[in-house]
Tab-separated table of C-alpha atoms in Angstrom:
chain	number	residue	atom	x	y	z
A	1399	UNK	CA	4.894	-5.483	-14.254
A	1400	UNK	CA	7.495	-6.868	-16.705
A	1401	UNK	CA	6.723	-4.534	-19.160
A	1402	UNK	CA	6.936	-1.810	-17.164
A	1403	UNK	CA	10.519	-2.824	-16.074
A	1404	UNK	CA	11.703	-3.290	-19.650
A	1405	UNK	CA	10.386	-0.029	-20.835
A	1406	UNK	CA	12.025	1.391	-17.947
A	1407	UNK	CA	15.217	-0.035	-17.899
A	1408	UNK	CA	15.102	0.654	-22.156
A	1409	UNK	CA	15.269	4.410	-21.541
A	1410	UNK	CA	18.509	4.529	-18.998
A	1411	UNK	CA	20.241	3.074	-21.656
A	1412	UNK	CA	20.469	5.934	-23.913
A	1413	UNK	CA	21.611	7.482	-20.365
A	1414	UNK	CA	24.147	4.853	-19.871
A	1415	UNK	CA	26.194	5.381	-23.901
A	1416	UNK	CA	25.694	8.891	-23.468
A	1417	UNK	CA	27.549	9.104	-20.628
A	1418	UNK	CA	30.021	6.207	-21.287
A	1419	UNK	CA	31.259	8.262	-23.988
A	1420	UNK	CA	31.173	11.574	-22.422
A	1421	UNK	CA	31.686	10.814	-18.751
A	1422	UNK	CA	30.125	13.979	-17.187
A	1423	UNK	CA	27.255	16.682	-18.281
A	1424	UNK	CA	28.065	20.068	-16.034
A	1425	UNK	CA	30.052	18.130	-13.595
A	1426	UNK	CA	27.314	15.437	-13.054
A	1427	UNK	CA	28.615	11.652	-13.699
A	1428	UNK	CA	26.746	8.654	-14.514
A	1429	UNK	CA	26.454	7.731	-10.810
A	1430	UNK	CA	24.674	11.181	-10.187
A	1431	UNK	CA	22.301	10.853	-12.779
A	1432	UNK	CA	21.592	7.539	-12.155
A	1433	UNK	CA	20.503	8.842	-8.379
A	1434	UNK	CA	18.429	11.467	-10.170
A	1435	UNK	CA	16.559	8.987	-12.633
A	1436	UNK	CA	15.771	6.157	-9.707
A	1437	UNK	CA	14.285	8.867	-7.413
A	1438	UNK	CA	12.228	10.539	-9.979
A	1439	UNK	CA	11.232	7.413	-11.671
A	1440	UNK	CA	10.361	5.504	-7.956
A	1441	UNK	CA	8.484	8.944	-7.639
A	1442	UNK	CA	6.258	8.511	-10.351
A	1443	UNK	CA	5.694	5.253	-9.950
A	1444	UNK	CA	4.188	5.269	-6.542
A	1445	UNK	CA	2.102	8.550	-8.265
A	1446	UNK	CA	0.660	6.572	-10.600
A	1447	UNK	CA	0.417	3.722	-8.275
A	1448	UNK	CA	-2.038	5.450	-5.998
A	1449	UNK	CA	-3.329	8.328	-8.055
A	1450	UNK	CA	-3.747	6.849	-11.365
A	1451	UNK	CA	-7.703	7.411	-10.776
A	1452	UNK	CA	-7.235	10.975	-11.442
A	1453	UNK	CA	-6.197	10.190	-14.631
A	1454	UNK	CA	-9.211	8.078	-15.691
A	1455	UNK	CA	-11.250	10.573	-14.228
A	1456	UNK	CA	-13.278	11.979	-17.746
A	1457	UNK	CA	-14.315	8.673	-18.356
A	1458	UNK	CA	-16.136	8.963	-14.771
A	1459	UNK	CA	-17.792	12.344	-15.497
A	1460	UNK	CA	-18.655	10.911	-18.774
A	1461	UNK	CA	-20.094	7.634	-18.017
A	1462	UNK	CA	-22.128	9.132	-15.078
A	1463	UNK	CA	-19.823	7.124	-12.521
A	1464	UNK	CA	-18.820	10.240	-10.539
A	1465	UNK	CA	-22.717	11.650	-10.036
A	1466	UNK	CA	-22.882	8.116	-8.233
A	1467	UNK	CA	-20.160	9.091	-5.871
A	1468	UNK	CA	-21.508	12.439	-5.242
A	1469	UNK	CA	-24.012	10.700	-3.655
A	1470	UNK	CA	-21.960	8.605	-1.477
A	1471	UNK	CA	-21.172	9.124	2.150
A	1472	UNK	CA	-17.302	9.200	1.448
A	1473	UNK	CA	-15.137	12.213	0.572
A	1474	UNK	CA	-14.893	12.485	-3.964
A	1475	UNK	CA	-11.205	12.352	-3.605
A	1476	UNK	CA	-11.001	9.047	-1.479
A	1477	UNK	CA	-13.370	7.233	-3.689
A	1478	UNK	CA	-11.204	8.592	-7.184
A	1479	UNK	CA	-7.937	7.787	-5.216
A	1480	UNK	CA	-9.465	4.055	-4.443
A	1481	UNK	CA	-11.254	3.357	-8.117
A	1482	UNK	CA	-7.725	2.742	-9.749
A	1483	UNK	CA	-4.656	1.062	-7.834
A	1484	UNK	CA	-2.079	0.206	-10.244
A	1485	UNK	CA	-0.307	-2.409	-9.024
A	1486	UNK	CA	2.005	-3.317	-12.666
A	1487	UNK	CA	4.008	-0.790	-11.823
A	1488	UNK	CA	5.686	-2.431	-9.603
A	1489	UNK	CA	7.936	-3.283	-11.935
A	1490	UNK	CA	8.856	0.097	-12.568
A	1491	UNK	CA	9.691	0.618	-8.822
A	1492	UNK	CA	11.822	-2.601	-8.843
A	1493	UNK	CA	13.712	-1.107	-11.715
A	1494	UNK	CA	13.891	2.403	-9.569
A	1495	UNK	CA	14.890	0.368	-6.737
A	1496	UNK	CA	17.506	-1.764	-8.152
A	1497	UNK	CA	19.080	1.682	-10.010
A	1498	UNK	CA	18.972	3.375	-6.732
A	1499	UNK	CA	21.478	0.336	-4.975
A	1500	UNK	CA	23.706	0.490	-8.242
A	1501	UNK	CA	24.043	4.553	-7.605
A	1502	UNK	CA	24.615	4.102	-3.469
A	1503	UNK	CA	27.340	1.234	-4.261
A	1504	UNK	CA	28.931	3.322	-7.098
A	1505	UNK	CA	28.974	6.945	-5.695
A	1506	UNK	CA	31.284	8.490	-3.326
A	1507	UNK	CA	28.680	10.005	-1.202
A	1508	UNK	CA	29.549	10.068	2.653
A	1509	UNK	CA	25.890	8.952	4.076
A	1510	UNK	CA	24.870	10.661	7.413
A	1511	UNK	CA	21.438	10.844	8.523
A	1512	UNK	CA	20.641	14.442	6.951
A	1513	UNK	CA	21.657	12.543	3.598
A	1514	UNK	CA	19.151	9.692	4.210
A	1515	UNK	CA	16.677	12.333	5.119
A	1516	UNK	CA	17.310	13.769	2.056
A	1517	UNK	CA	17.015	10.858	-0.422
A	1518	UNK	CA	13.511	10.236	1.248
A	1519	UNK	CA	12.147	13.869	1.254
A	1520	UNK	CA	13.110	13.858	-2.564
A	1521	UNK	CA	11.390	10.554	-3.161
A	1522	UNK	CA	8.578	12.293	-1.264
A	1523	UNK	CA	8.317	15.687	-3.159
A	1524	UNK	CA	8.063	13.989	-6.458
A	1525	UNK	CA	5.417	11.470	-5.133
A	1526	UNK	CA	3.525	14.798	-4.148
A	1527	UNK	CA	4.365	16.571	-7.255
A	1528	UNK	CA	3.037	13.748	-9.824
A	1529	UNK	CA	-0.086	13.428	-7.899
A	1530	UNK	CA	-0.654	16.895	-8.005
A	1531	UNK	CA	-0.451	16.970	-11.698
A	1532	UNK	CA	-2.935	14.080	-11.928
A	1533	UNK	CA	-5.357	15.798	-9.774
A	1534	UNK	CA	-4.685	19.274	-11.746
A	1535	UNK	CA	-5.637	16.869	-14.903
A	1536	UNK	CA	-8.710	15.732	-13.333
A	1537	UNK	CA	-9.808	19.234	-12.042
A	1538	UNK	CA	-9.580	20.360	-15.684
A	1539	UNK	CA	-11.824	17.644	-16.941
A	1540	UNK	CA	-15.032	19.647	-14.748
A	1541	UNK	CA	-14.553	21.959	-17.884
A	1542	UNK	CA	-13.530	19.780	-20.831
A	1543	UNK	CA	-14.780	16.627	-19.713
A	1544	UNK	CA	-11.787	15.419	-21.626
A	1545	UNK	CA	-8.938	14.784	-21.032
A	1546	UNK	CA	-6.064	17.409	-21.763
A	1547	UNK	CA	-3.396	15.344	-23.824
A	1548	UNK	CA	-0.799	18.224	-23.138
A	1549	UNK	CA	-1.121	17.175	-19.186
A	1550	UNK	CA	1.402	14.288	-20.407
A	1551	UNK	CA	4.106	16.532	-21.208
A	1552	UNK	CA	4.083	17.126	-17.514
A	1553	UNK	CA	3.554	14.324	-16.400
A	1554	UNK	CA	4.792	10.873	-18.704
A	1555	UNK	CA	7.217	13.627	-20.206
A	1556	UNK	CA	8.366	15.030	-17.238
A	1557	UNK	CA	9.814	11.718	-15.981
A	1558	UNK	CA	11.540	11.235	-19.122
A	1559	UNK	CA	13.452	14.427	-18.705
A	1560	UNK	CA	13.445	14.652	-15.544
A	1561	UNK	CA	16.127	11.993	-15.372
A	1562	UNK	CA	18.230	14.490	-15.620
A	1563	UNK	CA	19.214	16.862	-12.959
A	1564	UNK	CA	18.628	20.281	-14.893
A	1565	UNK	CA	15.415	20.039	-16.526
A	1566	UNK	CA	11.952	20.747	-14.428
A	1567	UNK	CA	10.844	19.767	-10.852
A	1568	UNK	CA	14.456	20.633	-9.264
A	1569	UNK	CA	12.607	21.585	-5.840
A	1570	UNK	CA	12.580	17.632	-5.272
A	1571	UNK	CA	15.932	16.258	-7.888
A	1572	UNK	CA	18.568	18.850	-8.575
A	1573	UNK	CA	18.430	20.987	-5.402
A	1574	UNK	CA	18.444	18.332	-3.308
A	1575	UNK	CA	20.774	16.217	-5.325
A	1576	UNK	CA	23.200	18.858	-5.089
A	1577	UNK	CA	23.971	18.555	-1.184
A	1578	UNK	CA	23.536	14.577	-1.284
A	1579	UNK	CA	26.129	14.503	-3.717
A	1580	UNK	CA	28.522	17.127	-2.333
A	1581	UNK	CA	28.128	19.780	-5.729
A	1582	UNK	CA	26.546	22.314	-2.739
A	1583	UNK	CA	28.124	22.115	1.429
A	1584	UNK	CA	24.030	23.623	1.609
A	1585	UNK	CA	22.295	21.699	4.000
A	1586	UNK	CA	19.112	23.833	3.703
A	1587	UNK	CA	18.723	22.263	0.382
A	1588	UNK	CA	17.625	19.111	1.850
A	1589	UNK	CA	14.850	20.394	2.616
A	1590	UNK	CA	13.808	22.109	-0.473
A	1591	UNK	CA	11.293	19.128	-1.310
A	1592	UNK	CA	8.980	20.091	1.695
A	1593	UNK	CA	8.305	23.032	-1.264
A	1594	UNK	CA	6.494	20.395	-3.203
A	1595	UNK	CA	3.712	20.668	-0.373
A	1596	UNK	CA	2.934	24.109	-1.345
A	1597	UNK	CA	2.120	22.760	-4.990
A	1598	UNK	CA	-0.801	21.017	-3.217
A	1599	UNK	CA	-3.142	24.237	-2.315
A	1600	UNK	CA	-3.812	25.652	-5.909
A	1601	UNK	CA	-4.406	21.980	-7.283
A	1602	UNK	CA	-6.457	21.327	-4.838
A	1603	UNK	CA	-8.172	24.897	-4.534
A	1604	UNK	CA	-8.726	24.406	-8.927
A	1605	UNK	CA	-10.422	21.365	-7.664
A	1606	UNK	CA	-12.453	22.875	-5.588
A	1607	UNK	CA	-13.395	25.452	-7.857
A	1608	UNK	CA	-14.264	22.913	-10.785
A	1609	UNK	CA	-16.352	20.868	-8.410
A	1610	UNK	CA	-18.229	23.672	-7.323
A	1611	UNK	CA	-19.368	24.437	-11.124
A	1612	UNK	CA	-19.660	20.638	-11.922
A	1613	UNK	CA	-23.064	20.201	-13.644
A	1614	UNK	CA	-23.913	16.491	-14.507
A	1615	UNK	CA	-23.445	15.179	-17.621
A	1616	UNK	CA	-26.809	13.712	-18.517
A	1617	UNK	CA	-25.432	10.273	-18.997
């Protein structure tokens, strides 16, 4: 869990002297991006918290672990979702946490409840988002039965970059960020993390598809 913090914390630096020397990227400040990188990283944490299974999921096809839950009176995706909790990275959501109180105390934002709302739904979306990708990874694997490295570009990579607020997954960071921090007077973009949601039915249809052709491995 320390680790996890330290890496963490490592990467807002560069964040941090950027900024300190610059001030503001497209009219967003340190504060802002701050916001951005504790929701995205609190995001993937509690992804990788609960989902992580997905991502261990070729060694289960290729150890023979997953026939075993085919046979098993529970649903595949419970029993993938409860193989792996990953509980270190905690640390990383203390770090998100502790980021997130630095950006509320710092910014200038006038909270309301449709601003609270917001913050959550955002911190929601992502959650959905990441474990979407790590089910999309697993669904792959029916076909491989590796694992696709370039998955982590998406996934890893994406909450490197998405630290900042114009880069990928705006549906739950920039859009949203925009109306909490007063760049849009928009309130429908508060909701534009309930979009995440929709990610969920071709994931979990490609999952669907891939168990349907799953053959056993032999092993």
């Amino acid at each position: 869990a320390l680790g996890q913090f330290l890496i963490s914390f490592s990467a807002i630096l560069g964040v941090y002297f950027l900024l300190d020397r610059f001030h503001a990227i497209k009219g967003y400040t340190f504060t802002d991006i701050l916001l951005c990188s504790s929701v995205i990283i609190m995001a993937f944490s509690l992804a990788e918290c609960f989902a992580r299974g997905f991502d261990q999921f070729p060694k289960a096809i290729s150890n023979g672990e997953f026939d075993r839950m085919l046979v098993r009176p529970r649903s595949a995706i419970f029993q993938i979702l409860a193989s792996k909790l990953e509980l270190s990275r905690i640390g990383r959501m203390l770090q998100a946490i502790l980021m997130m109180l630095v950006a509320f105390a710092k910014s200038d934002i006038h909270w309301s409840p449709s601003k609270v709302l917001t913050i959550l739904l955002m911190i929601v979306g992502g959650t959905v988002v990441f474990s979407c990708l790590f089910l999309l990874y697993a669904a792959f694997s029916f076909f491989t039965l590796e694992g696709l490295e370039f998955m982590n570009v998406l996934t890893d990579g994406g909450k490197e970059f998405g630290q900042y607020p114009l880069v990928p997954y705006a549906w739950f960071q920039q859009i949203p960020l925009d109306y909490l921090t007063g760049h849009s007077e928009n309130i429908l973009r508060m909701f534009a993390p309930l979009v995440c949601f929709v990610f969920l039915l071709p994931c979990y249809a490609i999952w669907r598809f891939g168990l349907r052709h799953y053959r056993s491995t032999g092993s």
